[in-house]
PDB file of C-alpha atoms in Angstrom:
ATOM      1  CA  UNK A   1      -2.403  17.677   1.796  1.00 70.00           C
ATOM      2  CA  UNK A   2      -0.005  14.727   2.481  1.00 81.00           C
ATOM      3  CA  UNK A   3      -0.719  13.318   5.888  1.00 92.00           C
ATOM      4  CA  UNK A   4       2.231  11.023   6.329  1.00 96.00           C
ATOM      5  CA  UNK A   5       5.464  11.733   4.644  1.00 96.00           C
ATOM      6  CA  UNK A   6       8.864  10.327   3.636  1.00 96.00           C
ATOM      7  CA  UNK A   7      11.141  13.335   2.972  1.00 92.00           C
ATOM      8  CA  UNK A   8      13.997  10.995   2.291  1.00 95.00           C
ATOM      9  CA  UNK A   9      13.291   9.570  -1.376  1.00 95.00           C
ATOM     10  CA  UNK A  10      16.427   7.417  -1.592  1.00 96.00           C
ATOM     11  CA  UNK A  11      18.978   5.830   1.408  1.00 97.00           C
ATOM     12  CA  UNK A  12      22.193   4.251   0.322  1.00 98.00           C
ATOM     13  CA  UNK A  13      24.228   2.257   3.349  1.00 98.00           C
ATOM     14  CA  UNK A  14      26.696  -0.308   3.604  1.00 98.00           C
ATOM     15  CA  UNK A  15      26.188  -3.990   4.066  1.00 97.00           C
ATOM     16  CA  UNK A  16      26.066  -5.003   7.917  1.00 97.00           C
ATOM     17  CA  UNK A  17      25.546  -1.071   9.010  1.00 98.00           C
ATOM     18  CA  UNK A  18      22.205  -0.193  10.312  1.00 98.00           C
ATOM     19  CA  UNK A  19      19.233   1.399   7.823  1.00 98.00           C
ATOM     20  CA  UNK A  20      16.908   4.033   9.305  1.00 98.00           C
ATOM     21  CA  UNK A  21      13.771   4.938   7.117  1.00 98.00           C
ATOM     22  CA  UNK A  22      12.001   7.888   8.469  1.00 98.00           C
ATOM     23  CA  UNK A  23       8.276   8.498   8.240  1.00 98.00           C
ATOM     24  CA  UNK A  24       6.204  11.716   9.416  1.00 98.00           C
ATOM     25  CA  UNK A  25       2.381  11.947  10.305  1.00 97.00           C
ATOM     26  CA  UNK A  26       0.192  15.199  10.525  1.00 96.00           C
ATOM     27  CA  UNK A  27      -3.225  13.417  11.976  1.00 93.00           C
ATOM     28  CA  UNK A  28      -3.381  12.595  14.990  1.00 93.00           C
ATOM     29  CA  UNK A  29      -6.210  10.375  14.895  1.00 91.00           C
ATOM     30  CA  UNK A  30      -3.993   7.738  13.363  1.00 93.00           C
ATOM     31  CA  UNK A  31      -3.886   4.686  15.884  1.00 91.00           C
ATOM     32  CA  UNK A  32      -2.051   2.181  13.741  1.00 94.00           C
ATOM     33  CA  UNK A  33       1.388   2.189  11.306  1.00 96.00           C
ATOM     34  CA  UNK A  34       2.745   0.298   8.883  1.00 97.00           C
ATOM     35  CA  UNK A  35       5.780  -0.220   7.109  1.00 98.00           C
ATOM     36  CA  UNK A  36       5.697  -2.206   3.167  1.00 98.00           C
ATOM     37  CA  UNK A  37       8.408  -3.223   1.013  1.00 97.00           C
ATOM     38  CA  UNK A  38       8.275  -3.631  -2.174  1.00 95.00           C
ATOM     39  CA  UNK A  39      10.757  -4.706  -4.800  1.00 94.00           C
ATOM     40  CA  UNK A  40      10.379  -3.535  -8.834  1.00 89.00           C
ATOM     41  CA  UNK A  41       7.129  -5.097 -10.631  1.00 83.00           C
ATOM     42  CA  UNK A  42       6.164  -6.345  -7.702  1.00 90.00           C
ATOM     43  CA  UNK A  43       3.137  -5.722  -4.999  1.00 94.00           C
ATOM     44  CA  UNK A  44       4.316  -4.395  -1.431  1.00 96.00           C
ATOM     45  CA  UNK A  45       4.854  -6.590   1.173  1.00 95.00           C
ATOM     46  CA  UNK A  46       3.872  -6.392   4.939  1.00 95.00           C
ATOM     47  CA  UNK A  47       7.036  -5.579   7.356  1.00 97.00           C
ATOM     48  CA  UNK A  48       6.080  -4.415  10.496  1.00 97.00           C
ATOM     49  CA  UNK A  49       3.335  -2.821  12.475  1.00 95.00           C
ATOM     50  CA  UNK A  50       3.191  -0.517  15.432  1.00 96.00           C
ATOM     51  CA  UNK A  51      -0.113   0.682  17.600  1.00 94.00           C
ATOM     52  CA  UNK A  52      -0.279   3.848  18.606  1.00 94.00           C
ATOM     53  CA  UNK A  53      -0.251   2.720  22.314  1.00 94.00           C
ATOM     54  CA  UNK A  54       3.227   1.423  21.838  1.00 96.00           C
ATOM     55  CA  UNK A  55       6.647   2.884  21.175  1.00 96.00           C
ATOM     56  CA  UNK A  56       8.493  -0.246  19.902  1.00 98.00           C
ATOM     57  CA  UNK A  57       8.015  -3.442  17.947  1.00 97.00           C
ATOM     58  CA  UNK A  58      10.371  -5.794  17.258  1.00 97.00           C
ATOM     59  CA  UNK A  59      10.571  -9.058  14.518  1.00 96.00           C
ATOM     60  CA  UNK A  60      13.939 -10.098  13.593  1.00 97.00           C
ATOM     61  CA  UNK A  61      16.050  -7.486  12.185  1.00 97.00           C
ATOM     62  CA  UNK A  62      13.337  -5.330  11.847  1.00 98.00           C
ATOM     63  CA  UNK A  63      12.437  -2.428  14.668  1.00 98.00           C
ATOM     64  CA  UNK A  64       9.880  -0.057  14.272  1.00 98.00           C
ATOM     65  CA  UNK A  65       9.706   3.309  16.761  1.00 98.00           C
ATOM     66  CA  UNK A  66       6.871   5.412  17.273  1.00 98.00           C
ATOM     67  CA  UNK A  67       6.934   8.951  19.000  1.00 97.00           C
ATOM     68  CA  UNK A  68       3.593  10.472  18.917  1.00 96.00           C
ATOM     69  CA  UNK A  69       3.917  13.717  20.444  1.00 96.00           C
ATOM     70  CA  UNK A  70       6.628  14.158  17.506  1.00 97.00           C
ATOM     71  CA  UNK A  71       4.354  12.386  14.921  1.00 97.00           C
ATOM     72  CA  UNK A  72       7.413  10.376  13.810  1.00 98.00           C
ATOM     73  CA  UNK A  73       7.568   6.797  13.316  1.00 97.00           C
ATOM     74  CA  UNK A  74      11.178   5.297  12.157  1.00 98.00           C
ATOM     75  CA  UNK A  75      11.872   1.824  10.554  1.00 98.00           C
ATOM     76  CA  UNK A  76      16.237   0.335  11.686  1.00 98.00           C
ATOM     77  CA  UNK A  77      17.267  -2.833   9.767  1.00 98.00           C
ATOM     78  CA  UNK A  78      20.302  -4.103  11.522  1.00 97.00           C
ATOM     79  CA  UNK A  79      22.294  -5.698  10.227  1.00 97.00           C
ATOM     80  CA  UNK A  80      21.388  -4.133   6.647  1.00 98.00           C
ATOM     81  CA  UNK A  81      21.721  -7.239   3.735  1.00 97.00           C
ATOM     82  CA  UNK A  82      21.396  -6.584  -0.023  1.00 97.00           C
ATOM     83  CA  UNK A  83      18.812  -8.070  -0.220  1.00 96.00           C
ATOM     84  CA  UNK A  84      16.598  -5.462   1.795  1.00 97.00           C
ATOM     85  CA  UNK A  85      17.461  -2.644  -1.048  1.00 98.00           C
ATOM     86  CA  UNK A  86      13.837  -2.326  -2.212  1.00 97.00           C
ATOM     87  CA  UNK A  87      11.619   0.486  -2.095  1.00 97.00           C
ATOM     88  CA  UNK A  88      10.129   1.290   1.443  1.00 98.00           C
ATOM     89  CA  UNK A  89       6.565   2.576   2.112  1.00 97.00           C
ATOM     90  CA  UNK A  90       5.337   3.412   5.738  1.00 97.00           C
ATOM     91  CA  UNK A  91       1.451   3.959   5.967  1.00 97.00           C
ATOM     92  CA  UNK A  92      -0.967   5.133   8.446  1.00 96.00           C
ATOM     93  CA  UNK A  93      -4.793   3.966   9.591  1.00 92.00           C
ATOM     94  CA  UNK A  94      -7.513   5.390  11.813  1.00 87.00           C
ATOM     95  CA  UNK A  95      -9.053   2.248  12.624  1.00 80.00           C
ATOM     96  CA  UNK A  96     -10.301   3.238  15.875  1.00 74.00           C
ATOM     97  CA  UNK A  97     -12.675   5.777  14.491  1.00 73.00           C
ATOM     98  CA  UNK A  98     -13.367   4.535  10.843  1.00 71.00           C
ATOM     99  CA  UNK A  99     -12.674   0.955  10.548  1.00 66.00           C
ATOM    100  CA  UNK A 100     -12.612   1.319   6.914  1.00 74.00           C
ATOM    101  CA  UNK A 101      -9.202   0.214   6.722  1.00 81.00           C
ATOM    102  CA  UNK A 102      -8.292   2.873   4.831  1.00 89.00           C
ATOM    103  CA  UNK A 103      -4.223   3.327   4.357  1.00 93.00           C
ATOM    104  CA  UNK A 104      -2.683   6.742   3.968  1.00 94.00           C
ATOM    105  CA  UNK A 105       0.845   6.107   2.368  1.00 95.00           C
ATOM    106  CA  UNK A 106       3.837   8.040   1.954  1.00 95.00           C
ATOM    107  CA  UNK A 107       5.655   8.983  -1.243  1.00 95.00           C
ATOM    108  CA  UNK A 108       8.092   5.803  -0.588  1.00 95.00           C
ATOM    109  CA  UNK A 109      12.328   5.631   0.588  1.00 97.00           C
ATOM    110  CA  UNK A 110      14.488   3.968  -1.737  1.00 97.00           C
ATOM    111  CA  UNK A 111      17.183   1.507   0.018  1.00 98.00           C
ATOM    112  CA  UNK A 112      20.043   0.633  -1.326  1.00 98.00           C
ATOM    113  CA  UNK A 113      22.362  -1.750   0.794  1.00 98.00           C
ATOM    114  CA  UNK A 114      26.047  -2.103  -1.195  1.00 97.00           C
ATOM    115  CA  UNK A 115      27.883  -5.189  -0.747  1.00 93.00           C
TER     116      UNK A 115
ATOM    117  CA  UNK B   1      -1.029 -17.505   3.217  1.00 69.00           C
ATOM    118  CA  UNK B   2      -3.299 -14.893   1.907  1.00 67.00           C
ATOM    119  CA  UNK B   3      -3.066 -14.806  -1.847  1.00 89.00           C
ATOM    120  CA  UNK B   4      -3.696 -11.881  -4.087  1.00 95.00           C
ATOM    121  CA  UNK B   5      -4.088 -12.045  -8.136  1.00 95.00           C
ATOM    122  CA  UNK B   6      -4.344  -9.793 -10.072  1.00 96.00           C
ATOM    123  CA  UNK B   7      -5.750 -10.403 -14.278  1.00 90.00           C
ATOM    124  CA  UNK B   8      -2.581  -9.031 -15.702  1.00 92.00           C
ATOM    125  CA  UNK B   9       0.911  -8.293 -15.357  1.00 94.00           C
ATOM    126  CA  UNK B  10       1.427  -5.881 -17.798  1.00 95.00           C
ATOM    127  CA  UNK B  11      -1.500  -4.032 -20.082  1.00 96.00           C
ATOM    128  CA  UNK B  12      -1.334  -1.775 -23.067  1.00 97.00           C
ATOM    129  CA  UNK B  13      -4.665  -0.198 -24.628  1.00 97.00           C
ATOM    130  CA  UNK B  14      -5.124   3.052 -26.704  1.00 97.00           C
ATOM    131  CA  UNK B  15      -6.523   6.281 -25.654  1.00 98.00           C
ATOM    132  CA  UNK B  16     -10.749   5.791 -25.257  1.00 97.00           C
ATOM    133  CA  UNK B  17     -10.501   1.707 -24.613  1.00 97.00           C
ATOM    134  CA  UNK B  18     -12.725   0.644 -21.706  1.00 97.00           C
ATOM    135  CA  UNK B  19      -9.965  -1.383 -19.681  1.00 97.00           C
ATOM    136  CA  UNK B  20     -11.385  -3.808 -17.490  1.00 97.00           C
ATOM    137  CA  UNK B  21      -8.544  -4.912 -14.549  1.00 97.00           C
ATOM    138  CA  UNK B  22      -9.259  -7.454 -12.093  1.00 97.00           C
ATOM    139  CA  UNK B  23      -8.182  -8.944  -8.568  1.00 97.00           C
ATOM    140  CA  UNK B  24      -8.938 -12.197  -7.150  1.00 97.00           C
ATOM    141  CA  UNK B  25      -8.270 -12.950  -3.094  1.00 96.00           C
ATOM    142  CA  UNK B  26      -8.605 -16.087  -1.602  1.00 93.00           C
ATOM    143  CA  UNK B  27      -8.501 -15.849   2.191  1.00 89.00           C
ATOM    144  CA  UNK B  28     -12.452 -14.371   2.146  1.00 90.00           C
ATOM    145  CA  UNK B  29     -11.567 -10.999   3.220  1.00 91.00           C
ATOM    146  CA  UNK B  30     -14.323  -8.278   3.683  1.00 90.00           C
ATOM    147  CA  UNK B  31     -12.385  -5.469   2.875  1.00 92.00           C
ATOM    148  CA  UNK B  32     -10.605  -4.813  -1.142  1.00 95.00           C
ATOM    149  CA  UNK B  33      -8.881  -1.503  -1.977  1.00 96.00           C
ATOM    150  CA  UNK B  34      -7.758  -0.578  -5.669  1.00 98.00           C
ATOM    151  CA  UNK B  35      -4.239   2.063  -5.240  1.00 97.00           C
ATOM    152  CA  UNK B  36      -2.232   3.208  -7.909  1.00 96.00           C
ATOM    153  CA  UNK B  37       1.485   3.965  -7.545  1.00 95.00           C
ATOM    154  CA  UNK B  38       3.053   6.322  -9.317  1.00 93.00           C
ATOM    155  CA  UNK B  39       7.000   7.446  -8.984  1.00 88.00           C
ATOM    156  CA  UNK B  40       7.497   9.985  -6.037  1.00 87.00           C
ATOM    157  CA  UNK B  41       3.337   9.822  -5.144  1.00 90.00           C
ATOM    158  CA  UNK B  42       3.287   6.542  -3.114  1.00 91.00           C
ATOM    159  CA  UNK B  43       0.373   4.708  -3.141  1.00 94.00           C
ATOM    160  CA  UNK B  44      -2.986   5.991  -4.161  1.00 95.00           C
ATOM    161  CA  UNK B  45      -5.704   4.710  -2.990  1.00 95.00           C
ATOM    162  CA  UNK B  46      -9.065   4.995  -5.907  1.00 97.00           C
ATOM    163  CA  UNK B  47     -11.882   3.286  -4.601  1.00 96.00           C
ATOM    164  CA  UNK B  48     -12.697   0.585  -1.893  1.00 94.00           C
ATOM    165  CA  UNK B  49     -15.067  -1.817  -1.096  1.00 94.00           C
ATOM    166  CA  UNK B  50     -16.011  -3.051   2.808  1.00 88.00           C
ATOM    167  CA  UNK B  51     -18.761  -5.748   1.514  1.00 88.00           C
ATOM    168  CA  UNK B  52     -20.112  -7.336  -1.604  1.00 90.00           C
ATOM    169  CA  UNK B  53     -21.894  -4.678  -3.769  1.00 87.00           C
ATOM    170  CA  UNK B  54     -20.669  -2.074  -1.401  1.00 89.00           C
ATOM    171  CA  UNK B  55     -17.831   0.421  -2.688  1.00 93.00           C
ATOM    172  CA  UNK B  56     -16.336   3.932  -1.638  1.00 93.00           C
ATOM    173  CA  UNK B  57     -14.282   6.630  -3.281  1.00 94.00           C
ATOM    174  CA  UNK B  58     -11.058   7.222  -2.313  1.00 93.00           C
ATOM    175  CA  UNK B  59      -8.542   9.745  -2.657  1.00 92.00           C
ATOM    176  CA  UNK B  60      -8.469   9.785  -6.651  1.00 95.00           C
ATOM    177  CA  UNK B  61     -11.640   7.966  -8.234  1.00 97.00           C
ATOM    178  CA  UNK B  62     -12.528  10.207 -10.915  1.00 96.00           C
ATOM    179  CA  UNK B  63     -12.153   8.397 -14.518  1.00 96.00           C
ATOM    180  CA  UNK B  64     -12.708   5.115 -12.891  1.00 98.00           C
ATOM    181  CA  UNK B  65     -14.944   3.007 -11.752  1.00 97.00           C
ATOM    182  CA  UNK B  66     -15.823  -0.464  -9.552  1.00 97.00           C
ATOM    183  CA  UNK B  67     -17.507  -3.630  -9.030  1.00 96.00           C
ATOM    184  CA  UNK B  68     -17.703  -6.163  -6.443  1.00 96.00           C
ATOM    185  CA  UNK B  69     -20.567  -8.482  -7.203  1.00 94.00           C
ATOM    186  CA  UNK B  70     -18.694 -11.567  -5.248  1.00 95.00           C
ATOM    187  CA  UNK B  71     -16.805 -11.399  -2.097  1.00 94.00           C
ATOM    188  CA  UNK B  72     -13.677 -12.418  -3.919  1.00 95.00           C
ATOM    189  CA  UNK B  73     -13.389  -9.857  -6.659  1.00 97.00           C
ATOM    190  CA  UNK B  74     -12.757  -6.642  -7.074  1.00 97.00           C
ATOM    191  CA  UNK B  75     -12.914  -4.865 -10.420  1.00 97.00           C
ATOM    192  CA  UNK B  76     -11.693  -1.485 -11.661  1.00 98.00           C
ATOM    193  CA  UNK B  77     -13.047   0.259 -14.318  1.00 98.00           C
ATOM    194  CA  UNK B  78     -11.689   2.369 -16.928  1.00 97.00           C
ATOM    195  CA  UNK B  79     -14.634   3.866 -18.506  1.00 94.00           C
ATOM    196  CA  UNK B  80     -12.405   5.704 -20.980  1.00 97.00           C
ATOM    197  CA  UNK B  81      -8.380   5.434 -20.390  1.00 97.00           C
ATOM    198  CA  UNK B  82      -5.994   8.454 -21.130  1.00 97.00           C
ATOM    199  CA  UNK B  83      -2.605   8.838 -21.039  1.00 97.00           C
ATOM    200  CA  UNK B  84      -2.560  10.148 -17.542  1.00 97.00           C
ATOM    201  CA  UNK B  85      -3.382   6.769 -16.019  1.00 98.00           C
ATOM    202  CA  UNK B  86      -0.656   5.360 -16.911  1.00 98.00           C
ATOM    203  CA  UNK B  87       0.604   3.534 -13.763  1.00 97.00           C
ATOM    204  CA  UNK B  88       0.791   0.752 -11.609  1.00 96.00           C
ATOM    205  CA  UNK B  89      -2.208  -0.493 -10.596  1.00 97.00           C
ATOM    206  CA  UNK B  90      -2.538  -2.568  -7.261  1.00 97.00           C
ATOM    207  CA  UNK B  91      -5.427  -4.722  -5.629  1.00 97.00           C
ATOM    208  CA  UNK B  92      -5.343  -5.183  -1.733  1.00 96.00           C
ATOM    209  CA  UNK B  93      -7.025  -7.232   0.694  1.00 94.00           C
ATOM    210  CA  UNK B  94      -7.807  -7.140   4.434  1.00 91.00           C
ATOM    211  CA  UNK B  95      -9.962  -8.817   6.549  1.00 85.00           C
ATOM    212  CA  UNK B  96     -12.377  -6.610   8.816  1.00 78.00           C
ATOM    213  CA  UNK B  97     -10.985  -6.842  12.293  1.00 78.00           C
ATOM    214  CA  UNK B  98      -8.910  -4.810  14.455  1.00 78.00           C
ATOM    215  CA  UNK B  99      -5.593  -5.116  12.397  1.00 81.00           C
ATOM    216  CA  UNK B 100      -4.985  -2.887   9.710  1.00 86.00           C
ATOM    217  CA  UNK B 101      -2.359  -4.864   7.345  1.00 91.00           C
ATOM    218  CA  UNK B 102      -3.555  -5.005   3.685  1.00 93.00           C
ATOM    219  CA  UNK B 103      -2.419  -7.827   1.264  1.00 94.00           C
ATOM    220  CA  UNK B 104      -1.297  -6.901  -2.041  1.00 96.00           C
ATOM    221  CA  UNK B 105      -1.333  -8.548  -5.538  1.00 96.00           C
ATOM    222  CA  UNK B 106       1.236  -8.382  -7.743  1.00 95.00           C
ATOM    223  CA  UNK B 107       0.327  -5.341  -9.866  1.00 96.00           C
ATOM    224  CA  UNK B 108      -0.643  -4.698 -13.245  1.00 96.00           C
ATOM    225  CA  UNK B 109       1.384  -2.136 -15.390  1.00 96.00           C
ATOM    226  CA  UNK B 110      -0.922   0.085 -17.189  1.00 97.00           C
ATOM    227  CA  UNK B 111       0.198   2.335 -20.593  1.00 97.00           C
ATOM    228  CA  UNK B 112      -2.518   3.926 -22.705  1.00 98.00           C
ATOM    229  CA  UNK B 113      -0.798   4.763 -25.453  1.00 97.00           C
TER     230      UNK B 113
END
């Protein structure tokens, strides 16, 4: 049963266009999202959050959009650079009822920006 | 900055060894979480732990095993490894508040051969 989804496995987009990673959710008890990047033999890295009492955050390039009544949260990287071709993970929490901290991920969207 | 580490980079034992991995965090977080990532499965999360000497299952914990017996570490457990874990094994950190980002060590790439 996979509660948040990425049914894109790879992207490929030119250099200076926008990127849009898509991400789907089933539960609705999740009140927080997160997106990860992570390059080859590497850990992820924090992007970008979102609350689920919010439709947009912002930092930098980097926009996240959340539409719960869809379940859908997307990550745009304008303008796309090389360097953001990387693997791209959102995740999902319930920290309002569990506070475990628990992360559901997706499967993961490949990016790749050409030069 | 929060820093993660993790024992190894890369790992190779044989089929039965009891492989020991460990993670280190410095920034005194409550909250450690062992995943493993395998291609086209995301992340996985094994087992977590929300206080010293305190530890949950998670999604995939059977043929491992934890320990927390300090605040900073976090150890997994292979009691026996088999070819099936194989992987990429990665240590995360959070600190018990109302945010939910996790810090993440490098990894350690796993082959039982």
């Amino acid at each position: 049963d996979q509660q948040v989804k990425q049914n894109s496995p790879s992207l490929s987009v030119q250099e200076g266009r926008i990127s849009i990673l898509n991400c789907d959710y089933t539960n609705s008890m999740f009140d927080y999202f997160l997106w990860y990047k992570k390059y080859p033999a590497e850990g992820p890295t924090f992007l970008i959050s979102i609350s689920s009492i919010k439709d947009k955050n912002e930092d930098g390039r980097f926009t996240v959009f959340l539409n719960k009544s869809a379940k859908h949260l997307s990550l745009h990287i304008v303008p796309s650079q090389p360097g953001d071709s990387a693997v791209y993970f959102c995740a999902a929490s319930d920290l309002g009822s569990s506070n475990t901290g628990k992360l559901i991920f997706g499967q993961g969207t490949t990016l790749q920006v050409k030069p | 900055d929060v820093k993660v580490t993790q024992s190894s980079r890369y790992l190779v034992k044989r089929t039965g060894e009891k492989v020991f991995l460990e993670c280190v965090q410095d920034m005194d977080h409550e909250n450690m979480f062992w995943y493993r990532q395998d291609p086209g499965l995301g992340l996985r999360l094994i087992y977590f732990s929300y206080d010293v000497k305190m530890k949950e299952k998670g999604d995939i914990p059977e043929g491992y095993s934890v320990s927390r017996e300090k605040k900073e570490r976090f150890s997994l457990i292979l009691e026996s490894a088999s070819t099936n874990q194989t992987s990429m094994y990665l240590c995360a950190s959070r600190y018990s508040g109302t945010r939910a980002e996790q810090y993440f060590g490098p990894g350690t790439r796993l082959t039982v051969t």
